[in-house]
mmCIF file of C-alpha atoms in Angstrom:
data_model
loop_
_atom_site.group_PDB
_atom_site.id
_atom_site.type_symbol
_atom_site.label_atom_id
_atom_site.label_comp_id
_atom_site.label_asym_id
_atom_site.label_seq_id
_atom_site.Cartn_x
_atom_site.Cartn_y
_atom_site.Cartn_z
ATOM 1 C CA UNK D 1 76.642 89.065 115.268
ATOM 2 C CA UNK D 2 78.719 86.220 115.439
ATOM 3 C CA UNK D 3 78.179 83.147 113.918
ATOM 4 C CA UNK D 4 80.454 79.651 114.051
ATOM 5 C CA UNK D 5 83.596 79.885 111.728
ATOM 6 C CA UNK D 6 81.916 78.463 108.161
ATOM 7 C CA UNK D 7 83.517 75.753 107.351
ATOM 8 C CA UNK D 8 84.924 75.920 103.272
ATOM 9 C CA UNK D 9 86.676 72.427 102.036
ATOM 10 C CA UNK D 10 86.693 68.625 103.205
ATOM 11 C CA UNK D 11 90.228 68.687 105.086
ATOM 12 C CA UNK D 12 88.577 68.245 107.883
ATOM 13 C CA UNK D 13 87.239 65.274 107.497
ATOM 14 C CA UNK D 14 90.226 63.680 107.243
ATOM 15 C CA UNK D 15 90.723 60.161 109.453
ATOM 16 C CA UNK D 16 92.140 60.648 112.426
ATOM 17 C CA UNK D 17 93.747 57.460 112.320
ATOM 18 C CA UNK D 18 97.344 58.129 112.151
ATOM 19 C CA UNK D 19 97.446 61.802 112.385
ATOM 20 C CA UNK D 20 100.383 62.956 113.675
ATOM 21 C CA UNK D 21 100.368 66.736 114.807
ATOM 22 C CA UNK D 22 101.925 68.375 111.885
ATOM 23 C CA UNK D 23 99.292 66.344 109.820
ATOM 24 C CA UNK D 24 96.623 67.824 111.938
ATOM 25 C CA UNK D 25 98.306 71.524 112.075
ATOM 26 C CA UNK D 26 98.379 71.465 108.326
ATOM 27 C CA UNK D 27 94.938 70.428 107.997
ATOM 28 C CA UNK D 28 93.666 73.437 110.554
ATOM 29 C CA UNK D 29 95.268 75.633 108.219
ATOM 30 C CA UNK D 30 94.707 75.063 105.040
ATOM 31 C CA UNK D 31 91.221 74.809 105.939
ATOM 32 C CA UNK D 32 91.701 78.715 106.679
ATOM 33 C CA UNK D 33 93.371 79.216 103.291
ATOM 34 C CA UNK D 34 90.493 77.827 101.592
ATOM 35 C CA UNK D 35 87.799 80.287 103.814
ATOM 36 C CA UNK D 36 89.627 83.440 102.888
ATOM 37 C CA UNK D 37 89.911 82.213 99.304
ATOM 38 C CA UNK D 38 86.194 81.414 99.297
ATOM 39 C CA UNK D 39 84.957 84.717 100.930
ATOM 40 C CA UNK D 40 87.452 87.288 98.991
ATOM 41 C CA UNK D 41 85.173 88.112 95.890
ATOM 42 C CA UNK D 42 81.832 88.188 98.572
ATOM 43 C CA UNK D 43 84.223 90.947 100.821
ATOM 44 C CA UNK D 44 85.464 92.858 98.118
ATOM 45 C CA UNK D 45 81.793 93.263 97.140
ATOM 46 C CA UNK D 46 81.335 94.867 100.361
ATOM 47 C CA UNK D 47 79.548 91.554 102.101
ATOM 48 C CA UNK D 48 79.727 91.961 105.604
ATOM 49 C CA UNK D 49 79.926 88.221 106.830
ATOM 50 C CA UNK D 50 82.482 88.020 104.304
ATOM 51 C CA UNK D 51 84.610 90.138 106.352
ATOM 52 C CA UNK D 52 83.737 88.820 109.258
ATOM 53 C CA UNK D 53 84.877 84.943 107.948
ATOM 54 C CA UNK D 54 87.572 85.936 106.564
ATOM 55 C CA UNK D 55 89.002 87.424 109.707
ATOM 56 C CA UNK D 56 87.907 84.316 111.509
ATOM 57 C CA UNK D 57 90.114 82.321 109.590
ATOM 58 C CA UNK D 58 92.926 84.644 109.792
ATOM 59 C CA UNK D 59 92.009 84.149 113.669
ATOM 60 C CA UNK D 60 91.950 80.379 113.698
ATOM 61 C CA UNK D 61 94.965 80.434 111.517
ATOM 62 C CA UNK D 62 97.134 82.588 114.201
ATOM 63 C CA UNK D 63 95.198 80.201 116.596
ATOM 64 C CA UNK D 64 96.405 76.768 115.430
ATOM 65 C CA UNK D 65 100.209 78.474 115.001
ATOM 66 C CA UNK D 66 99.683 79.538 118.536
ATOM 67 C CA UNK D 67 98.682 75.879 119.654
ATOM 68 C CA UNK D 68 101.491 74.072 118.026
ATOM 69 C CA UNK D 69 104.213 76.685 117.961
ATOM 70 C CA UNK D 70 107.137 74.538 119.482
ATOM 71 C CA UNK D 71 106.311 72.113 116.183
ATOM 72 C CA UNK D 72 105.354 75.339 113.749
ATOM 73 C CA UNK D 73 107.391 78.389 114.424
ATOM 74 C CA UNK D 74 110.225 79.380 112.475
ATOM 75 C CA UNK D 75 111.653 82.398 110.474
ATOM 76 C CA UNK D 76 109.515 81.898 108.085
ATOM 77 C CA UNK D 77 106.409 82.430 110.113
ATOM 78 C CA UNK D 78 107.802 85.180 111.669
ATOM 79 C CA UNK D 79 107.723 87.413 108.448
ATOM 80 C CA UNK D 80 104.392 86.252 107.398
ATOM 81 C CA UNK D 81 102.943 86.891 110.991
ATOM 82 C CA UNK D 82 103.593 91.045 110.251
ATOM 83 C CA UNK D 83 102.153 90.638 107.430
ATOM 84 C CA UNK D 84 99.211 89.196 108.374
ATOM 85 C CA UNK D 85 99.103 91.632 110.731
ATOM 86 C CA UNK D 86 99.177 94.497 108.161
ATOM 87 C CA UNK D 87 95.880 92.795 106.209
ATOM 88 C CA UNK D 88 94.034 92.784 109.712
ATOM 89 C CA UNK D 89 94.547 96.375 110.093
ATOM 90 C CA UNK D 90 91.868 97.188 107.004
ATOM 91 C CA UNK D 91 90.146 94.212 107.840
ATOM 92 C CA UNK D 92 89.068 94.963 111.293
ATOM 93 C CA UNK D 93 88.630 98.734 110.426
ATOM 94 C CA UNK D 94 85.951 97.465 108.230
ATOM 95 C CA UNK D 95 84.288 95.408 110.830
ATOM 96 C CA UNK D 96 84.063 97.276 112.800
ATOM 97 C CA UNK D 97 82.419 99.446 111.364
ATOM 98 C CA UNK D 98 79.998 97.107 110.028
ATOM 99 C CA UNK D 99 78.950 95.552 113.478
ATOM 100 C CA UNK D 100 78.680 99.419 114.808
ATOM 101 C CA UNK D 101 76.080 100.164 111.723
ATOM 102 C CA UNK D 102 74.353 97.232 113.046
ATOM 103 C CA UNK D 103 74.178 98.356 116.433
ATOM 104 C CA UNK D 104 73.004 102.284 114.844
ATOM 105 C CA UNK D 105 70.227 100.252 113.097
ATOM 106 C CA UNK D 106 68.496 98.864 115.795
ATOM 107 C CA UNK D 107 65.478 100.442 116.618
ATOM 108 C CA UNK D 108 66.239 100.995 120.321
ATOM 109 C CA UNK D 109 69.664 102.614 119.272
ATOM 110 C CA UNK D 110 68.472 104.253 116.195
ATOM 111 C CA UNK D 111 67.311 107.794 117.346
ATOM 112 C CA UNK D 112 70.353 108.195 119.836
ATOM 113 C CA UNK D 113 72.684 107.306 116.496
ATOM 114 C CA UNK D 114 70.766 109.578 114.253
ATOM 115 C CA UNK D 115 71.321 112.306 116.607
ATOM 116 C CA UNK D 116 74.857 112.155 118.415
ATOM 117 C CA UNK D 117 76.941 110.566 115.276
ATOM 118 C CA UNK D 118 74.308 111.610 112.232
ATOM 119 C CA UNK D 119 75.876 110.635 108.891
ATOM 120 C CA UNK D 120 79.581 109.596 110.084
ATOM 121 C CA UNK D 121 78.526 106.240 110.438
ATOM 122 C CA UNK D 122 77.755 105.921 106.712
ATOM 123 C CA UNK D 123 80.863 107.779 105.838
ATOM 124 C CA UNK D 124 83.486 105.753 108.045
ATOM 125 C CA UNK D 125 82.000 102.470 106.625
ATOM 126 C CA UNK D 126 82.497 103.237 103.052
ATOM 127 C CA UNK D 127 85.788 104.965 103.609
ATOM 128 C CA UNK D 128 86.885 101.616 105.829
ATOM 129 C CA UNK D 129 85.125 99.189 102.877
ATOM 130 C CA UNK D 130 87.137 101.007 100.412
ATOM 131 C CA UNK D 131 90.424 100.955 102.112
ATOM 132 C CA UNK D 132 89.574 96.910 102.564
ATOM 133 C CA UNK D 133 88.937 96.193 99.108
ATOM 134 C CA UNK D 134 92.152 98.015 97.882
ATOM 135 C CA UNK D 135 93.720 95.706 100.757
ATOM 136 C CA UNK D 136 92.133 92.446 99.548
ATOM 137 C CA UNK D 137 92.775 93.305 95.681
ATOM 138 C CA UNK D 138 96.254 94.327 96.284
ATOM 139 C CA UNK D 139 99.610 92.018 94.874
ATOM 140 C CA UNK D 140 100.584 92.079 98.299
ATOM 141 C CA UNK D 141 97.523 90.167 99.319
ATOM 142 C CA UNK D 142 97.532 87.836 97.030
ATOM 143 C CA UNK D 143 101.004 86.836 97.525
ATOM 144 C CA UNK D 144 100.268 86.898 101.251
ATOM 145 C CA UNK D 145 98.040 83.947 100.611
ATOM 146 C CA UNK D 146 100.491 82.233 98.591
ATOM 147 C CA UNK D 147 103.143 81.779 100.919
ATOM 148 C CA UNK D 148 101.367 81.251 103.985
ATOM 149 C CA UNK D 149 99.662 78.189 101.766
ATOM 150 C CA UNK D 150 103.481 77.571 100.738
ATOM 151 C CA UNK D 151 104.848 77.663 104.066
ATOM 152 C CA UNK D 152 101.986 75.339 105.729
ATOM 153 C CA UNK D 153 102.867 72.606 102.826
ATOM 154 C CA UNK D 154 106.236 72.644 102.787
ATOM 155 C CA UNK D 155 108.024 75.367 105.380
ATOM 156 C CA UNK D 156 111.059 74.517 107.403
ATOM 157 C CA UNK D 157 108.890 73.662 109.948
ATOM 158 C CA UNK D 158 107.762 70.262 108.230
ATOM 159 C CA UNK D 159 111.019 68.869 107.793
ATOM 160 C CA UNK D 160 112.538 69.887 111.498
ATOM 161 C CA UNK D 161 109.493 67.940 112.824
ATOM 162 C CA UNK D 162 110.267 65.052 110.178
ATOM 163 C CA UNK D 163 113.235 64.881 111.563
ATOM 164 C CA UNK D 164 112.445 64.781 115.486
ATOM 165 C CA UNK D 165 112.552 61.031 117.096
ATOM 166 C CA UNK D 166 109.400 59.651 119.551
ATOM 167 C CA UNK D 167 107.606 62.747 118.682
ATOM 168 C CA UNK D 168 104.412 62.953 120.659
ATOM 169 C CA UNK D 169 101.393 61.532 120.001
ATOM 170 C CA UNK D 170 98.675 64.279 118.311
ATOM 171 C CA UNK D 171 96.501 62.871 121.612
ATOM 172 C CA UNK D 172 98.884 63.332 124.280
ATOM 173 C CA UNK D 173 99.895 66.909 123.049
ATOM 174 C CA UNK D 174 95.989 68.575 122.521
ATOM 175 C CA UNK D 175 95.537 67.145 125.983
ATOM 176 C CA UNK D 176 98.154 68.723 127.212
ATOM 177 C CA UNK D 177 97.765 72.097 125.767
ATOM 178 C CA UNK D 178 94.419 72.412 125.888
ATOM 179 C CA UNK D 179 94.542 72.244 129.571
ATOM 180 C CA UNK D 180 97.651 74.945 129.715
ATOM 181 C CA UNK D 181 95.150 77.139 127.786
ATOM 182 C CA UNK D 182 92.469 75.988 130.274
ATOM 183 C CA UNK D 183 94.379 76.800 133.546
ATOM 184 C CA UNK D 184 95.972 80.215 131.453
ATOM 185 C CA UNK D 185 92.637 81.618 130.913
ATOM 186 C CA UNK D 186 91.198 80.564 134.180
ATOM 187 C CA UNK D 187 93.948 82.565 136.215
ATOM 188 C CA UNK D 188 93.679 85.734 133.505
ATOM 189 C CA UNK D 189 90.123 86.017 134.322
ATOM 190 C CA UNK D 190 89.455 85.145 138.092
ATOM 191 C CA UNK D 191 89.376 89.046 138.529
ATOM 192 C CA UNK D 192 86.942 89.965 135.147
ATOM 193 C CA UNK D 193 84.634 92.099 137.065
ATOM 194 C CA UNK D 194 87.325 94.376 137.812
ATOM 195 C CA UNK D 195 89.477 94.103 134.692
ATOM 196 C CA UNK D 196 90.700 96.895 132.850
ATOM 197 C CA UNK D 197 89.831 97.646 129.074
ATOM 198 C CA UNK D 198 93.151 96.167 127.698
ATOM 199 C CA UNK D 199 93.237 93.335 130.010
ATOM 200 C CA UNK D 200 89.586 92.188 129.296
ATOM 201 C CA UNK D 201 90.232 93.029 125.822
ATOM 202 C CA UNK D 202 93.505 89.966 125.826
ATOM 203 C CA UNK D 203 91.048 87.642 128.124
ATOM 204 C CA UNK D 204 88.947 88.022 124.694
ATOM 205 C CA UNK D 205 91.586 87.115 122.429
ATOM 206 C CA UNK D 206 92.749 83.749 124.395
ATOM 207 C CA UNK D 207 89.069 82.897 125.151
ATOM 208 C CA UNK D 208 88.571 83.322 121.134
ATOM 209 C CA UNK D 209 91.850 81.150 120.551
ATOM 210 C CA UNK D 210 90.973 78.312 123.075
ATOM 211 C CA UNK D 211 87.043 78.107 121.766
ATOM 212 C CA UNK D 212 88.247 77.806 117.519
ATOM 213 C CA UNK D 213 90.677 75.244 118.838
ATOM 214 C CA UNK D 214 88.155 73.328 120.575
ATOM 215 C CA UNK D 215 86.394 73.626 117.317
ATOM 216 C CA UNK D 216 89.032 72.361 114.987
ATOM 217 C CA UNK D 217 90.310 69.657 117.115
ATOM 218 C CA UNK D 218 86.823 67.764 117.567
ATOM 219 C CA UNK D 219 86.880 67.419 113.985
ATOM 220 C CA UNK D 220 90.443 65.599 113.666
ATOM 221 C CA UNK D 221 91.293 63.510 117.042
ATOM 222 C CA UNK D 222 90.324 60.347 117.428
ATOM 223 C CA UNK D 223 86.795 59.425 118.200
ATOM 224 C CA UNK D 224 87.200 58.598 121.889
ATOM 225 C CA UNK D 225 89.096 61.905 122.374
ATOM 226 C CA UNK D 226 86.001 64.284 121.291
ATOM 227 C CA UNK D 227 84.338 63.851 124.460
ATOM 228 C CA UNK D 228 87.361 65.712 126.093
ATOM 229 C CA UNK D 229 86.528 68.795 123.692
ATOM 230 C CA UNK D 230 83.232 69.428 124.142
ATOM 231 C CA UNK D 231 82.166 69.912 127.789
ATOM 232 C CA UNK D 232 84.152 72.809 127.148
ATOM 233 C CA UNK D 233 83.418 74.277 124.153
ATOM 234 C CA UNK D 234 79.740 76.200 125.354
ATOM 235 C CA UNK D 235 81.002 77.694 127.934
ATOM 236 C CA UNK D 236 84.107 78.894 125.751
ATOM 237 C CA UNK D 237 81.957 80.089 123.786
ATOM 238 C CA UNK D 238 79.885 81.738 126.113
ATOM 239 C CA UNK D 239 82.701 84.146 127.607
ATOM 240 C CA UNK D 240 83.801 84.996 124.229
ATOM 241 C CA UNK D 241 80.127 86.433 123.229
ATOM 242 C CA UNK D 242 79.480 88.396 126.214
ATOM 243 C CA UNK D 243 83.098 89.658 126.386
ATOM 244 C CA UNK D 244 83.108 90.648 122.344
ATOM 245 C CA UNK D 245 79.310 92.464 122.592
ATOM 246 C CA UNK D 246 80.754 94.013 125.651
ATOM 247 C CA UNK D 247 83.665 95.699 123.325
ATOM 248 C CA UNK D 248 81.430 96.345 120.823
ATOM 249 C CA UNK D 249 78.589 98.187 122.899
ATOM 250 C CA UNK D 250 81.681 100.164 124.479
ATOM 251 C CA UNK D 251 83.007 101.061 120.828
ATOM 252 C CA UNK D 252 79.253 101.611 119.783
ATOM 253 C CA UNK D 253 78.815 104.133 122.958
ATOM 254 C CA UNK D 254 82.478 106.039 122.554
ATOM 255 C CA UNK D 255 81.489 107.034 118.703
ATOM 256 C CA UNK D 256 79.295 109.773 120.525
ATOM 257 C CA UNK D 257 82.683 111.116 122.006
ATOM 258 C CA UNK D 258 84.399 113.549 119.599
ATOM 259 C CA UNK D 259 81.140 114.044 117.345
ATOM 260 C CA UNK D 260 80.245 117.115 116.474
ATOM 261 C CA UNK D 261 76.699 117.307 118.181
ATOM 262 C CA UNK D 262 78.140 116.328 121.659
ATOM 263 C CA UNK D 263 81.085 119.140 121.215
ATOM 264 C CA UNK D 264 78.069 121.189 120.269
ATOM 265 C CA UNK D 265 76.087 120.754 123.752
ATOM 266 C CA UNK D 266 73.038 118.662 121.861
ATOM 267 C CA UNK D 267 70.670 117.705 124.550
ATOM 268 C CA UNK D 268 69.915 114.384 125.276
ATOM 269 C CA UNK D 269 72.129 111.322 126.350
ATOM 270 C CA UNK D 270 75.389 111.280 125.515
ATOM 271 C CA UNK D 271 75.494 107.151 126.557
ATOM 272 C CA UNK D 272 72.611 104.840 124.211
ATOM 273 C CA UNK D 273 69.783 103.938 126.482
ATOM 274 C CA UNK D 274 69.742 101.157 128.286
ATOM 275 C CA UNK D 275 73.585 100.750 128.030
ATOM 276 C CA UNK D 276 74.115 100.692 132.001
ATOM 277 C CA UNK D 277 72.041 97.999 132.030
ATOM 278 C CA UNK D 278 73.202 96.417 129.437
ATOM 279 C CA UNK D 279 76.748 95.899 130.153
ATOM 280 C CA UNK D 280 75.979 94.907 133.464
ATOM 281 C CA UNK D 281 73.986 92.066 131.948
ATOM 282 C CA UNK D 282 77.005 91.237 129.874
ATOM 283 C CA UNK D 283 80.123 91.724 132.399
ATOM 284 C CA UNK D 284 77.509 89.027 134.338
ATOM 285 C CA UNK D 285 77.558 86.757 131.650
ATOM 286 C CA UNK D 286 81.068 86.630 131.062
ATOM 287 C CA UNK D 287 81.452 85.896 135.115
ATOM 288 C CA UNK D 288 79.174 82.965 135.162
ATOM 289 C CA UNK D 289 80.766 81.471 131.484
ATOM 290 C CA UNK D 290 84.318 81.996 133.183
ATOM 291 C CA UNK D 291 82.754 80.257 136.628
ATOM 292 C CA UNK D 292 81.279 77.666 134.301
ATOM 293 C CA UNK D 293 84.505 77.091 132.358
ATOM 294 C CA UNK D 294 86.581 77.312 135.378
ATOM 295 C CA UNK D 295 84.922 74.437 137.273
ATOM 296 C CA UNK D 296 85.326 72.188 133.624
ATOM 297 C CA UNK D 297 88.424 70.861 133.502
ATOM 298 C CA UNK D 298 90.244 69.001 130.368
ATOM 299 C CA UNK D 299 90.261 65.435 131.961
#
């Protein structure tokens, strides 16, 4: 279900010789710009990885912000941030309910669909498809784009850092970020096997940070400093998986809730089969990743 962010334009392959880290932070970015420009026609057309890459970028947009906000947040970003979040409201309404028709379409999960959600599933995806195209076709949208494009090139930002003296070197500050996000997410999830919905559900969003970050750095430090990145990128990537199919088999499961046939009294289960089992095999997963990242450290 979830594939590595695709990657859409050559600023990435820019040297890292001389990068400082607002020339790095501007090449993260933009190289999100250009993956929702790429995938808009595809999602409006209702293509489902479409979505899905276009809300990774938004993701490793909000990401790379996150990373180098003491360089990168002003006013500006402040305003464009709420309205980013307003285009991820339709945009993760609509996959979701792609990755739950996935889940309905399996052929373990397909009678149990057919029988406690019927035709909803069908319904709610068009209706959330719809509401996304509007979204992704609207003025608002497309100036959306514009400025955040605007603001990378030439925001406020640029010339307060322009202006700093002995700023640090792009090296010296991923090092010292990365392990910051390293020893965050280690302490949020020492207790992941009795975590809470929300809490797990935050653990997701930092893992998901840290692991793009990984990801965009190793393409634009210096040679010697890749090494660093990616002893920890696997098992990054590891918690994020098991933690994201663990929310989406719970969201898959709670559609049941509610539905007409379970109000109704319909025999059979009101959980998919196999699901005990299956989150357990998850929630295990994400342990052993979070062991495994916890023992890596950013050296």
């Amino acid at each position: 279900m979830r594939g590595r962010p695709t990657r859409t334009s050559g600023l990435h392959k820019t040297s890292a010789a001389g990068l400082d880290c607002a020339t790095a932070f501007q090449t993260i970015a933009l190289d999100c710009i250009a993956s929702i420009k790429a995938h808009h026609s595809s999602a409006c057309a209702g293509d489902a990885e479409a979505v899905h890459q276009i809300r990774v970028a938004i993701t490793r947009l909000r990401a790379a912000v996150a990373f180098f906000a003491p360089i990168v947040v002003d006013a500006e970003w402040l305003r464009l941030k709420k309205e980013i979040a307003w285009l991820n409201g339709p945009l993760g309404a609509a996959r979701d309910s792609d990755v739950v028709m996935e889940y309905a379409r399996r052929k373990r999960y397909r009678a149990w669909a057919d029988r406690m959600v019927g035709e909803q599933l069908d319904q709610h995806q068009t209706r959330d498809h719809r509401h996304l195209v509007r979204s992704l076709r609207s003025a608002r949208t497309q100036r959306l784009v514009a400025a955040i494009a605007r603001w990378i090139r030439q925001g406020a930002w640029l010339e307060r850092y322009r202006r700093r003296k002995n700023a640090e070197t792009l090296q010296s500050y991923c090092m010292r970020e990365l392990n910051r996000w390293h020893e965050r997410l280690v302490r949020k999830g020492r207790q992941l096997k009795t975590l809470g919905a929300s809490r797990r559900h935050r653990l997701r969003i930092k893992v998901k940070r840290f692991r793009y970050m990984l990801e965009a750095l190793t393409e634009i430090v210096a040679p010697d400093g890749r090494g660093e990145l990616h002893h920890l990128h696997k098992p990054a990537k590891r918690l994020q998986r098991a933690l994201g199919d663990l929310r989406d088999l719970k969201r898959f499961a709670g559609l049941a809730n509610g539905s007409p046939q379970a109000e109704n009294g319909k025999r059979g289960r009101k959980l998919p089969p196999g699901y005990r089992p299956r989150k357990a095999k998850l929630l295990g997963a994400a342990i052993t990743a979070h062991r495994d990242l916890e023992h890596i450290g950013v050296r």
